[in-house]
GROMACS .gro file of C-alpha atoms in nm:
model
  425
    1UNK     CA    1  12.560   3.880   1.281
    2UNK     CA    2  12.251   3.657   1.289
    3UNK     CA    3  12.165   3.771   0.937
    4UNK     CA    4  12.514   3.687   0.822
    5UNK     CA    5  12.492   3.340   0.974
    6UNK     CA    6  12.158   3.278   0.804
    7UNK     CA    7  12.302   3.391   0.472
    8UNK     CA    8  12.602   3.168   0.534
    9UNK     CA    9  12.386   2.861   0.593
   10UNK     CA   10  12.189   2.932   0.279
   11UNK     CA   11  12.507   2.980   0.076
   12UNK     CA   12  12.681   2.668   0.202
   13UNK     CA   13  12.377   2.446   0.155
   14UNK     CA   14  12.214   2.566  -0.163
   15UNK     CA   15  12.383   2.853  -0.345
   16UNK     CA   16  12.728   2.945  -0.463
   17UNK     CA   17  12.980   2.945  -0.180
   18UNK     CA   18  13.110   3.301  -0.147
   19UNK     CA   19  13.467   3.174  -0.140
   20UNK     CA   20  13.443   3.130  -0.518
   21UNK     CA   21  13.360   3.500  -0.552
   22UNK     CA   22  13.677   3.572  -0.356
   23UNK     CA   23  13.871   3.338  -0.587
   24UNK     CA   24  13.738   3.529  -0.888
   25UNK     CA   25  13.841   3.860  -0.734
   26UNK     CA   26  14.190   3.729  -0.653
   27UNK     CA   27  14.212   3.605  -1.014
   28UNK     CA   28  14.146   3.959  -1.138
   29UNK     CA   29  14.394   4.113  -0.892
   30UNK     CA   30  14.665   3.867  -0.996
   31UNK     CA   31  14.591   3.930  -1.364
   32UNK     CA   32  14.650   4.302  -1.319
   33UNK     CA   33  14.950   4.281  -1.086
   34UNK     CA   34  15.129   4.016  -1.294
   35UNK     CA   35  15.043   4.168  -1.631
   36UNK     CA   36  15.157   4.518  -1.537
   37UNK     CA   37  15.418   4.407  -1.282
   38UNK     CA   38  15.609   4.080  -1.302
   39UNK     CA   39  15.569   4.008  -1.674
   40UNK     CA   40  15.607   4.376  -1.763
   41UNK     CA   41  15.958   4.399  -1.618
   42UNK     CA   42  16.118   4.296  -1.948
   43UNK     CA   43  15.914   4.565  -2.126
   44UNK     CA   44  16.042   4.829  -1.884
   45UNK     CA   45  16.398   4.700  -1.923
   46UNK     CA   46  16.385   4.750  -2.301
   47UNK     CA   47  16.222   5.093  -2.268
   48UNK     CA   48  16.471   5.229  -2.014
   49UNK     CA   49  16.761   5.116  -2.233
   50UNK     CA   50  16.612   5.249  -2.558
   51UNK     CA   51  16.456   5.575  -2.433
   52UNK     CA   52  16.678   5.681  -2.145
   53UNK     CA   53  17.012   5.538  -2.253
   54UNK     CA   54  17.080   5.324  -1.947
   55UNK     CA   55  17.321   5.035  -1.997
   56UNK     CA   56  17.200   4.675  -2.004
   57UNK     CA   57  17.398   4.593  -1.689
   58UNK     CA   58  17.262   4.892  -1.496
   59UNK     CA   59  16.903   4.820  -1.594
   60UNK     CA   60  16.941   4.449  -1.523
   61UNK     CA   61  17.080   4.529  -1.178
   62UNK     CA   62  16.789   4.760  -1.108
   63UNK     CA   63  16.546   4.489  -1.219
   64UNK     CA   64  16.705   4.251  -0.967
   65UNK     CA   65  16.628   4.513  -0.700
   66UNK     CA   66  16.258   4.464  -0.777
   67UNK     CA   67  16.280   4.101  -0.662
   68UNK     CA   68  16.495   4.180  -0.358
   69UNK     CA   69  16.262   4.460  -0.247
   70UNK     CA   70  15.957   4.242  -0.307
   71UNK     CA   71  16.108   3.957  -0.107
   72UNK     CA   72  16.192   4.164   0.199
   73UNK     CA   73  15.872   4.369   0.183
   74UNK     CA   74  15.675   4.045   0.179
   75UNK     CA   75  15.776   3.980   0.540
   76UNK     CA   76  15.610   4.305   0.647
   77UNK     CA   77  15.309   4.243   0.424
   78UNK     CA   78  15.251   3.905   0.588
   79UNK     CA   79  15.252   4.060   0.935
   80UNK     CA   80  15.008   4.329   0.826
   81UNK     CA   81  14.752   4.090   0.676
   82UNK     CA   82  14.754   3.886   0.998
   83UNK     CA   83  14.650   4.197   1.192
   84UNK     CA   84  14.443   4.399   0.945
   85UNK     CA   85  14.191   4.348   0.668
   86UNK     CA   86  14.392   4.228   0.363
   87UNK     CA   87  14.199   4.469   0.143
   88UNK     CA   88  14.382   4.762   0.302
   89UNK     CA   89  14.716   4.598   0.229
   90UNK     CA   90  14.621   4.510  -0.130
   91UNK     CA   91  14.498   4.866  -0.191
   92UNK     CA   92  14.815   5.017  -0.045
   93UNK     CA   93  15.025   4.785  -0.261
   94UNK     CA   94  14.830   4.882  -0.572
   95UNK     CA   95  14.868   5.253  -0.494
   96UNK     CA   96  15.244   5.218  -0.437
   97UNK     CA   97  15.276   5.023  -0.763
   98UNK     CA   98  15.075   5.287  -0.946
   99UNK     CA   99  15.292   5.563  -0.796
  100UNK     CA  100  15.604   5.382  -0.913
  101UNK     CA  101  15.452   5.328  -1.259
  102UNK     CA  102  15.363   5.695  -1.281
  103UNK     CA  103  15.718   5.785  -1.182
  104UNK     CA  104  15.867   5.571  -1.461
  105UNK     CA  105  15.801   5.854  -1.703
  106UNK     CA  106  16.025   6.087  -1.502
  107UNK     CA  107  16.326   5.858  -1.455
  108UNK     CA  108  16.642   6.023  -1.588
  109UNK     CA  109  16.917   5.940  -1.337
  110UNK     CA  110  17.051   5.602  -1.226
  111UNK     CA  111  16.936   5.648  -0.865
  112UNK     CA  112  16.586   5.723  -0.992
  113UNK     CA  113  16.591   5.399  -1.192
  114UNK     CA  114  16.676   5.198  -0.881
  115UNK     CA  115  16.419   5.389  -0.674
  116UNK     CA  116  16.153   5.304  -0.934
  117UNK     CA  117  16.222   4.930  -0.916
  118UNK     CA  118  16.249   4.923  -0.536
  119UNK     CA  119  15.919   5.108  -0.488
  120UNK     CA  120  15.755   4.892  -0.753
  121UNK     CA  121  15.881   4.576  -0.579
  122UNK     CA  122  15.740   4.687  -0.243
  123UNK     CA  123  15.403   4.768  -0.399
  124UNK     CA  124  15.393   4.440  -0.588
  125UNK     CA  125  15.456   4.245  -0.266
  126UNK     CA  126  15.156   4.415  -0.105
  127UNK     CA  127  14.913   4.347  -0.387
  128UNK     CA  128  15.006   4.013  -0.539
  129UNK     CA  129  15.087   3.659  -0.426
  130UNK     CA  130  15.112   3.685  -0.048
  131UNK     CA  131  14.771   3.846   0.021
  132UNK     CA  132  14.608   3.657  -0.267
  133UNK     CA  133  14.716   3.309  -0.158
  134UNK     CA  134  14.646   3.392   0.207
  135UNK     CA  135  14.286   3.480   0.122
  136UNK     CA  136  14.235   3.159  -0.077
  137UNK     CA  137  14.390   2.951   0.203
  138UNK     CA  138  14.152   3.108   0.456
  139UNK     CA  139  13.842   3.037   0.249
  140UNK     CA  140  13.922   2.678   0.146
  141UNK     CA  141  14.059   2.358   0.297
  142UNK     CA  142  13.918   2.056   0.110
  143UNK     CA  143  13.900   2.240  -0.223
  144UNK     CA  144  14.205   2.456  -0.166
  145UNK     CA  145  14.406   2.308  -0.454
  146UNK     CA  146  14.129   2.374  -0.707
  147UNK     CA  147  14.063   2.723  -0.571
  148UNK     CA  148  14.429   2.818  -0.576
  149UNK     CA  149  14.478   2.678  -0.926
  150UNK     CA  150  14.195   2.899  -1.054
  151UNK     CA  151  14.311   3.211  -0.868
  152UNK     CA  152  14.677   3.176  -0.967
  153UNK     CA  153  14.584   3.128  -1.332
  154UNK     CA  154  14.537   3.504  -1.324
  155UNK     CA  155  14.917   3.531  -1.325
  156UNK     CA  156  14.936   3.367  -1.668
  157UNK     CA  157  14.638   3.563  -1.802
  158UNK     CA  158  14.808   3.885  -1.698
  159UNK     CA  159  15.110   3.800  -1.908
  160UNK     CA  160  14.893   3.701  -2.203
  161UNK     CA  161  14.636   3.985  -2.191
  162UNK     CA  162  14.787   4.293  -2.026
  163UNK     CA  163  15.162   4.277  -2.090
  164UNK     CA  164  15.121   4.302  -2.471
  165UNK     CA  165  14.888   4.600  -2.419
  166UNK     CA  166  15.142   4.770  -2.191
  167UNK     CA  167  15.422   4.699  -2.440
  168UNK     CA  168  15.220   4.846  -2.727
  169UNK     CA  169  15.134   5.159  -2.525
  170UNK     CA  170  15.497   5.218  -2.427
  171UNK     CA  171  15.608   5.159  -2.787
  172UNK     CA  172  15.349   5.404  -2.919
  173UNK     CA  173  15.354   5.678  -2.652
  174UNK     CA  174  15.687   5.627  -2.479
  175UNK     CA  175  15.735   5.586  -2.104
  176UNK     CA  176  15.619   5.939  -2.031
  177UNK     CA  177  15.295   5.907  -2.226
  178UNK     CA  178  15.206   5.553  -2.126
  179UNK     CA  179  15.286   5.570  -1.754
  180UNK     CA  180  14.975   5.765  -1.640
  181UNK     CA  181  14.750   5.521  -1.827
  182UNK     CA  182  14.924   5.214  -1.688
  183UNK     CA  183  14.912   5.358  -1.335
  184UNK     CA  184  14.538   5.419  -1.372
  185UNK     CA  185  14.478   5.063  -1.495
  186UNK     CA  186  14.672   4.931  -1.196
  187UNK     CA  187  14.454   5.115  -0.945
  188UNK     CA  188  14.120   5.067  -1.121
  189UNK     CA  189  14.188   4.700  -1.187
  190UNK     CA  190  14.276   4.618  -0.826
  191UNK     CA  191  14.122   4.852  -0.568
  192UNK     CA  192  13.749   4.848  -0.662
  193UNK     CA  193  13.749   4.470  -0.715
  194UNK     CA  194  13.915   4.417  -0.378
  195UNK     CA  195  13.665   4.622  -0.181
  196UNK     CA  196  13.354   4.515  -0.371
  197UNK     CA  197  13.414   4.140  -0.382
  198UNK     CA  198  13.683   4.029  -0.137
  199UNK     CA  199  13.599   3.950   0.225
  200UNK     CA  200  13.886   3.891   0.470
  201UNK     CA  201  13.773   3.545   0.581
  202UNK     CA  202  13.467   3.315   0.575
  203UNK     CA  203  13.401   3.407   0.939
  204UNK     CA  204  13.307   3.757   0.817
  205UNK     CA  205  12.997   3.598   0.659
  206UNK     CA  206  12.927   3.352   0.938
  207UNK     CA  207  13.088   3.064   0.750
  208UNK     CA  208  13.372   2.821   0.798
  209UNK     CA  209  13.618   2.722   0.522
  210UNK     CA  210  13.454   2.552   0.222
  211UNK     CA  211  13.117   2.687   0.341
  212UNK     CA  212  13.101   2.455   0.641
  213UNK     CA  213  12.951   2.572   0.972
  214UNK     CA  214  13.190   2.751   1.206
  215UNK     CA  215  13.335   2.519   1.470
  216UNK     CA  216  13.278   2.669   1.814
  217UNK     CA  217  13.396   2.597   2.167
  218UNK     CA  218  13.171   2.525   2.465
  219UNK     CA  219  13.104   2.895   2.519
  220UNK     CA  220  12.988   2.939   2.159
  221UNK     CA  221  13.293   3.137   2.048
  222UNK     CA  222  13.469   3.035   1.723
  223UNK     CA  223  13.777   2.821   1.782
  224UNK     CA  224  14.104   3.006   1.718
  225UNK     CA  225  14.287   2.939   1.393
  226UNK     CA  226  14.496   2.626   1.433
  227UNK     CA  227  14.846   2.570   1.306
  228UNK     CA  228  15.218   2.585   1.380
  229UNK     CA  229  15.378   2.906   1.502
  230UNK     CA  230  15.630   3.083   1.281
  231UNK     CA  231  15.948   2.999   1.475
  232UNK     CA  232  15.879   2.626   1.492
  233UNK     CA  233  15.770   2.612   1.128
  234UNK     CA  234  16.079   2.772   0.975
  235UNK     CA  235  16.310   2.551   1.185
  236UNK     CA  236  16.138   2.229   1.081
  237UNK     CA  237  16.310   1.979   0.853
  238UNK     CA  238  16.018   1.995   0.612
  239UNK     CA  239  16.035   2.374   0.570
  240UNK     CA  240  16.414   2.391   0.536
  241UNK     CA  241  16.455   2.108   0.286
  242UNK     CA  242  16.142   2.185   0.086
  243UNK     CA  243  16.239   2.552   0.059
  244UNK     CA  244  16.585   2.456  -0.068
  245UNK     CA  245  16.420   2.214  -0.311
  246UNK     CA  246  16.205   2.490  -0.455
  247UNK     CA  247  16.506   2.722  -0.484
  248UNK     CA  248  16.669   2.470  -0.717
  249UNK     CA  249  16.345   2.390  -0.900
  250UNK     CA  250  16.262   2.758  -0.958
  251UNK     CA  251  16.623   2.838  -1.055
  252UNK     CA  252  16.593   2.580  -1.333
  253UNK     CA  253  16.243   2.685  -1.433
  254UNK     CA  254  16.290   3.062  -1.445
  255UNK     CA  255  16.629   3.024  -1.609
  256UNK     CA  256  16.481   2.814  -1.889
  257UNK     CA  257  16.186   3.052  -1.933
  258UNK     CA  258  16.428   3.343  -1.976
  259UNK     CA  259  16.631   3.157  -2.242
  260UNK     CA  260  16.352   2.959  -2.411
  261UNK     CA  261  16.293   3.199  -2.700
  262UNK     CA  262  16.662   3.213  -2.790
  263UNK     CA  263  16.707   2.837  -2.752
  264UNK     CA  264  16.417   2.752  -2.984
  265UNK     CA  265  16.506   3.027  -3.233
  266UNK     CA  266  16.865   2.900  -3.252
  267UNK     CA  267  16.776   2.532  -3.280
  268UNK     CA  268  16.489   2.575  -3.527
  269UNK     CA  269  16.641   2.875  -3.709
  270UNK     CA  270  16.301   3.042  -3.687
  271UNK     CA  271  16.180   3.330  -3.470
  272UNK     CA  272  15.822   3.230  -3.553
  273UNK     CA  273  15.879   2.886  -3.402
  274UNK     CA  274  16.032   3.049  -3.095
  275UNK     CA  275  15.730   3.277  -3.055
  276UNK     CA  276  15.503   2.975  -3.094
  277UNK     CA  277  15.699   2.792  -2.824
  278UNK     CA  278  15.649   3.079  -2.578
  279UNK     CA  279  15.275   3.087  -2.651
  280UNK     CA  280  15.253   2.708  -2.616
  281UNK     CA  281  15.436   2.723  -2.283
  282UNK     CA  282  15.192   2.985  -2.149
  283UNK     CA  283  14.891   2.783  -2.265
  284UNK     CA  284  15.029   2.459  -2.122
  285UNK     CA  285  15.095   2.633  -1.791
  286UNK     CA  286  14.731   2.741  -1.765
  287UNK     CA  287  14.586   2.403  -1.864
  288UNK     CA  288  14.840   2.219  -1.649
  289UNK     CA  289  14.765   2.431  -1.342
  290UNK     CA  290  14.390   2.375  -1.370
  291UNK     CA  291  14.435   2.000  -1.423
  292UNK     CA  292  14.683   1.991  -1.136
  293UNK     CA  293  14.437   2.159  -0.901
  294UNK     CA  294  14.179   1.896  -0.990
  295UNK     CA  295  14.427   1.606  -0.969
  296UNK     CA  296  14.546   1.702  -0.621
  297UNK     CA  297  14.210   1.589  -0.486
  298UNK     CA  298  14.318   1.234  -0.571
  299UNK     CA  299  14.690   1.223  -0.483
  300UNK     CA  300  14.924   1.351  -0.214
  301UNK     CA  301  15.077   1.695  -0.260
  302UNK     CA  302  15.424   1.561  -0.180
  303UNK     CA  303  15.403   1.294  -0.450
  304UNK     CA  304  15.271   1.554  -0.694
  305UNK     CA  305  15.570   1.784  -0.635
  306UNK     CA  306  15.808   1.491  -0.680
  307UNK     CA  307  15.642   1.412  -1.013
  308UNK     CA  308  15.667   1.776  -1.122
  309UNK     CA  309  16.040   1.799  -1.052
  310UNK     CA  310  16.101   1.474  -1.242
  311UNK     CA  311  15.894   1.589  -1.541
  312UNK     CA  312  16.072   1.926  -1.544
  313UNK     CA  313  16.411   1.754  -1.529
  314UNK     CA  314  16.314   1.521  -1.815
  315UNK     CA  315  16.201   1.816  -2.028
  316UNK     CA  316  16.532   1.996  -1.972
  317UNK     CA  317  16.728   1.685  -2.071
  318UNK     CA  318  16.523   1.670  -2.391
  319UNK     CA  319  16.591   2.039  -2.461
  320UNK     CA  320  16.964   1.967  -2.445
  321UNK     CA  321  16.935   1.692  -2.709
  322UNK     CA  322  16.675   1.794  -2.968
  323UNK     CA  323  16.659   2.046  -3.250
  324UNK     CA  324  16.357   1.958  -3.466
  325UNK     CA  325  16.061   2.194  -3.466
  326UNK     CA  326  15.809   1.927  -3.364
  327UNK     CA  327  16.026   1.793  -3.080
  328UNK     CA  328  16.092   2.143  -2.946
  329UNK     CA  329  15.720   2.227  -2.935
  330UNK     CA  330  15.632   1.889  -2.780
  331UNK     CA  331  15.898   1.934  -2.512
  332UNK     CA  332  15.770   2.285  -2.444
  333UNK     CA  333  15.424   2.142  -2.371
  334UNK     CA  334  15.584   1.903  -2.121
  335UNK     CA  335  15.783   2.185  -1.960
  336UNK     CA  336  15.486   2.424  -1.960
  337UNK     CA  337  15.277   2.186  -1.749
  338UNK     CA  338  15.535   2.217  -1.470
  339UNK     CA  339  15.553   2.597  -1.497
  340UNK     CA  340  15.203   2.659  -1.367
  341UNK     CA  341  15.204   2.387  -1.105
  342UNK     CA  342  15.535   2.442  -0.926
  343UNK     CA  343  15.441   2.800  -0.840
  344UNK     CA  344  15.099   2.687  -0.716
  345UNK     CA  345  15.241   2.410  -0.499
  346UNK     CA  346  15.445   2.636  -0.270
  347UNK     CA  347  15.149   2.801  -0.091
  348UNK     CA  348  14.956   2.474  -0.095
  349UNK     CA  349  15.235   2.283   0.079
  350UNK     CA  350  15.286   2.555   0.340
  351UNK     CA  351  14.915   2.574   0.425
  352UNK     CA  352  14.890   2.195   0.445
  353UNK     CA  353  15.209   2.154   0.651
  354UNK     CA  354  15.168   2.440   0.899
  355UNK     CA  355  14.802   2.547   0.897
  356UNK     CA  356  14.681   2.906   0.887
  357UNK     CA  357  14.804   3.038   1.223
  358UNK     CA  358  15.116   3.199   1.075
  359UNK     CA  359  15.063   3.114   0.708
  360UNK     CA  360  15.136   3.461   0.570
  361UNK     CA  361  15.467   3.502   0.752
  362UNK     CA  362  15.581   3.147   0.674
  363UNK     CA  363  15.495   3.184   0.306
  364UNK     CA  364  15.661   3.526   0.280
  365UNK     CA  365  15.977   3.387   0.443
  366UNK     CA  366  15.971   3.105   0.188
  367UNK     CA  367  15.929   3.355  -0.095
  368UNK     CA  368  16.223   3.562   0.026
  369UNK     CA  369  16.447   3.263  -0.041
  370UNK     CA  370  16.271   3.190  -0.370
  371UNK     CA  371  16.417   3.515  -0.502
  372UNK     CA  372  16.756   3.341  -0.496
  373UNK     CA  373  16.635   3.089  -0.750
  374UNK     CA  374  16.442   3.341  -0.956
  375UNK     CA  375  16.735   3.584  -0.969
  376UNK     CA  376  17.016   3.333  -1.031
  377UNK     CA  377  16.850   3.103  -1.285
  378UNK     CA  378  16.877   3.322  -1.599
  379UNK     CA  379  17.227   3.439  -1.504
  380UNK     CA  380  17.345   3.082  -1.437
  381UNK     CA  381  17.230   2.957  -1.777
  382UNK     CA  382  17.380   3.264  -1.944
  383UNK     CA  383  17.714   3.207  -1.773
  384UNK     CA  384  17.719   2.837  -1.865
  385UNK     CA  385  17.626   2.922  -2.224
  386UNK     CA  386  17.913   3.170  -2.258
  387UNK     CA  387  18.160   2.944  -2.078
  388UNK     CA  388  18.075   2.622  -2.261
  389UNK     CA  389  17.966   2.767  -2.594
  390UNK     CA  390  17.611   2.638  -2.606
  391UNK     CA  391  17.292   2.541  -2.426
  392UNK     CA  392  17.347   2.163  -2.419
  393UNK     CA  393  17.540   2.135  -2.092
  394UNK     CA  394  17.367   2.441  -1.943
  395UNK     CA  395  17.028   2.272  -1.968
  396UNK     CA  396  17.169   1.945  -1.835
  397UNK     CA  397  17.293   2.134  -1.528
  398UNK     CA  398  16.943   2.276  -1.480
  399UNK     CA  399  16.801   1.925  -1.520
  400UNK     CA  400  17.036   1.814  -1.242
  401UNK     CA  401  16.903   2.101  -1.026
  402UNK     CA  402  16.551   1.965  -1.080
  403UNK     CA  403  16.673   1.618  -0.983
  404UNK     CA  404  16.826   1.759  -0.666
  405UNK     CA  405  16.492   1.925  -0.587
  406UNK     CA  406  16.325   1.583  -0.623
  407UNK     CA  407  16.563   1.428  -0.367
  408UNK     CA  408  16.524   1.717  -0.122
  409UNK     CA  409  16.144   1.687  -0.128
  410UNK     CA  410  16.182   1.319  -0.035
  411UNK     CA  411  16.425   1.402   0.247
  412UNK     CA  412  16.188   1.671   0.377
  413UNK     CA  413  15.958   1.400   0.510
  414UNK     CA  414  15.578   1.389   0.540
  415UNK     CA  415  15.399   1.718   0.475
  416UNK     CA  416  15.186   1.713   0.791
  417UNK     CA  417  15.445   1.569   1.031
  418UNK     CA  418  15.455   1.880   1.253
  419UNK     CA  419  15.077   1.927   1.258
  420UNK     CA  420  15.018   1.561   1.349
  421UNK     CA  421  15.286   1.569   1.618
  422UNK     CA  422  15.115   1.872   1.772
  423UNK     CA  423  14.773   1.703   1.756
  424UNK     CA  424  14.906   1.392   1.930
  425UNK     CA  425  15.089   1.585   2.202
   0.00000   0.00000   0.00000
């Protein structure tokens, strides 16, 4: 322990703070889990329909089960990482995901299709956002926004780097041939990195968050983790209204992402322009997230979220009005900046508002409700498109959802109201 403390003092004063190594490892884990998991769902959907003859509705319903299973499993994952080393949970999640991926090659019946997506959703919950953001929140306080922006950029890199590789492998070898390779990549890309580089908390190296000395009580023991307990947090006005705000914001965002290619292709009469728009959105999301993490050091998180919802709403209004190639690409840059940042802001707000005492469980409870927005957004735009005969009004409705999110964030009140009330009690 004394050696660890000495190493910790040296690291915090002169060398690279080990928390950045953890951030790099979480970046890699998120790259693999998002690239072969979240972003790869559309690839699996196409393959199951083309190779196994499942209907679009059946496969779409099974895909929705991935999000439902991931949302509910996240509650258990959060409890586990509070009690055990997160590396065990991440490894178990990666192994379950790999097992599901391996099983994709054997899916023939409808029940097997649903079992694949449910198991995959449970594994994804164990290896992805909840443990990753919890680790970053433990290691950083002052520089948390920058650290989380870097770590969560792995999500975008996964979609850019690994999903095309997975799609090409499935196209070339089929589900049966590609599945063992994809399962191996999942395990080898997550498990060794987790155990070699991740440490469960800065205390494990004799450090405090941001590399500061550990704060101790009069007996010399480290002070317990401060924060709001789970029951009080989820009943607070801030949690309830901010969670509802993000449901509407993510409904609009994910819905637009799902329909962006078709919107741009229809308006510009060019699939090449639509493909360019998707690439521009991904690039803007990465750049925007990194700039957002830096900018949060100079402005309040609440004000930043309000700005994001307004910018997203403005972009969706523009989408409903424009049809020129230049205007579509320019609007996509504006929209893409919000894509990376809104996802990043959820764990940041929860850590800032409620501390680390029950962070994992509070965040997982928040994410369970986020599945409502993620699942209903694409369907809502599709329904409005069919009902009204176009995207114009559909995107205006999504812009209104972003505006409602803006108002709900205001009504939620100050971010640290509960923490400050507890401190003053």
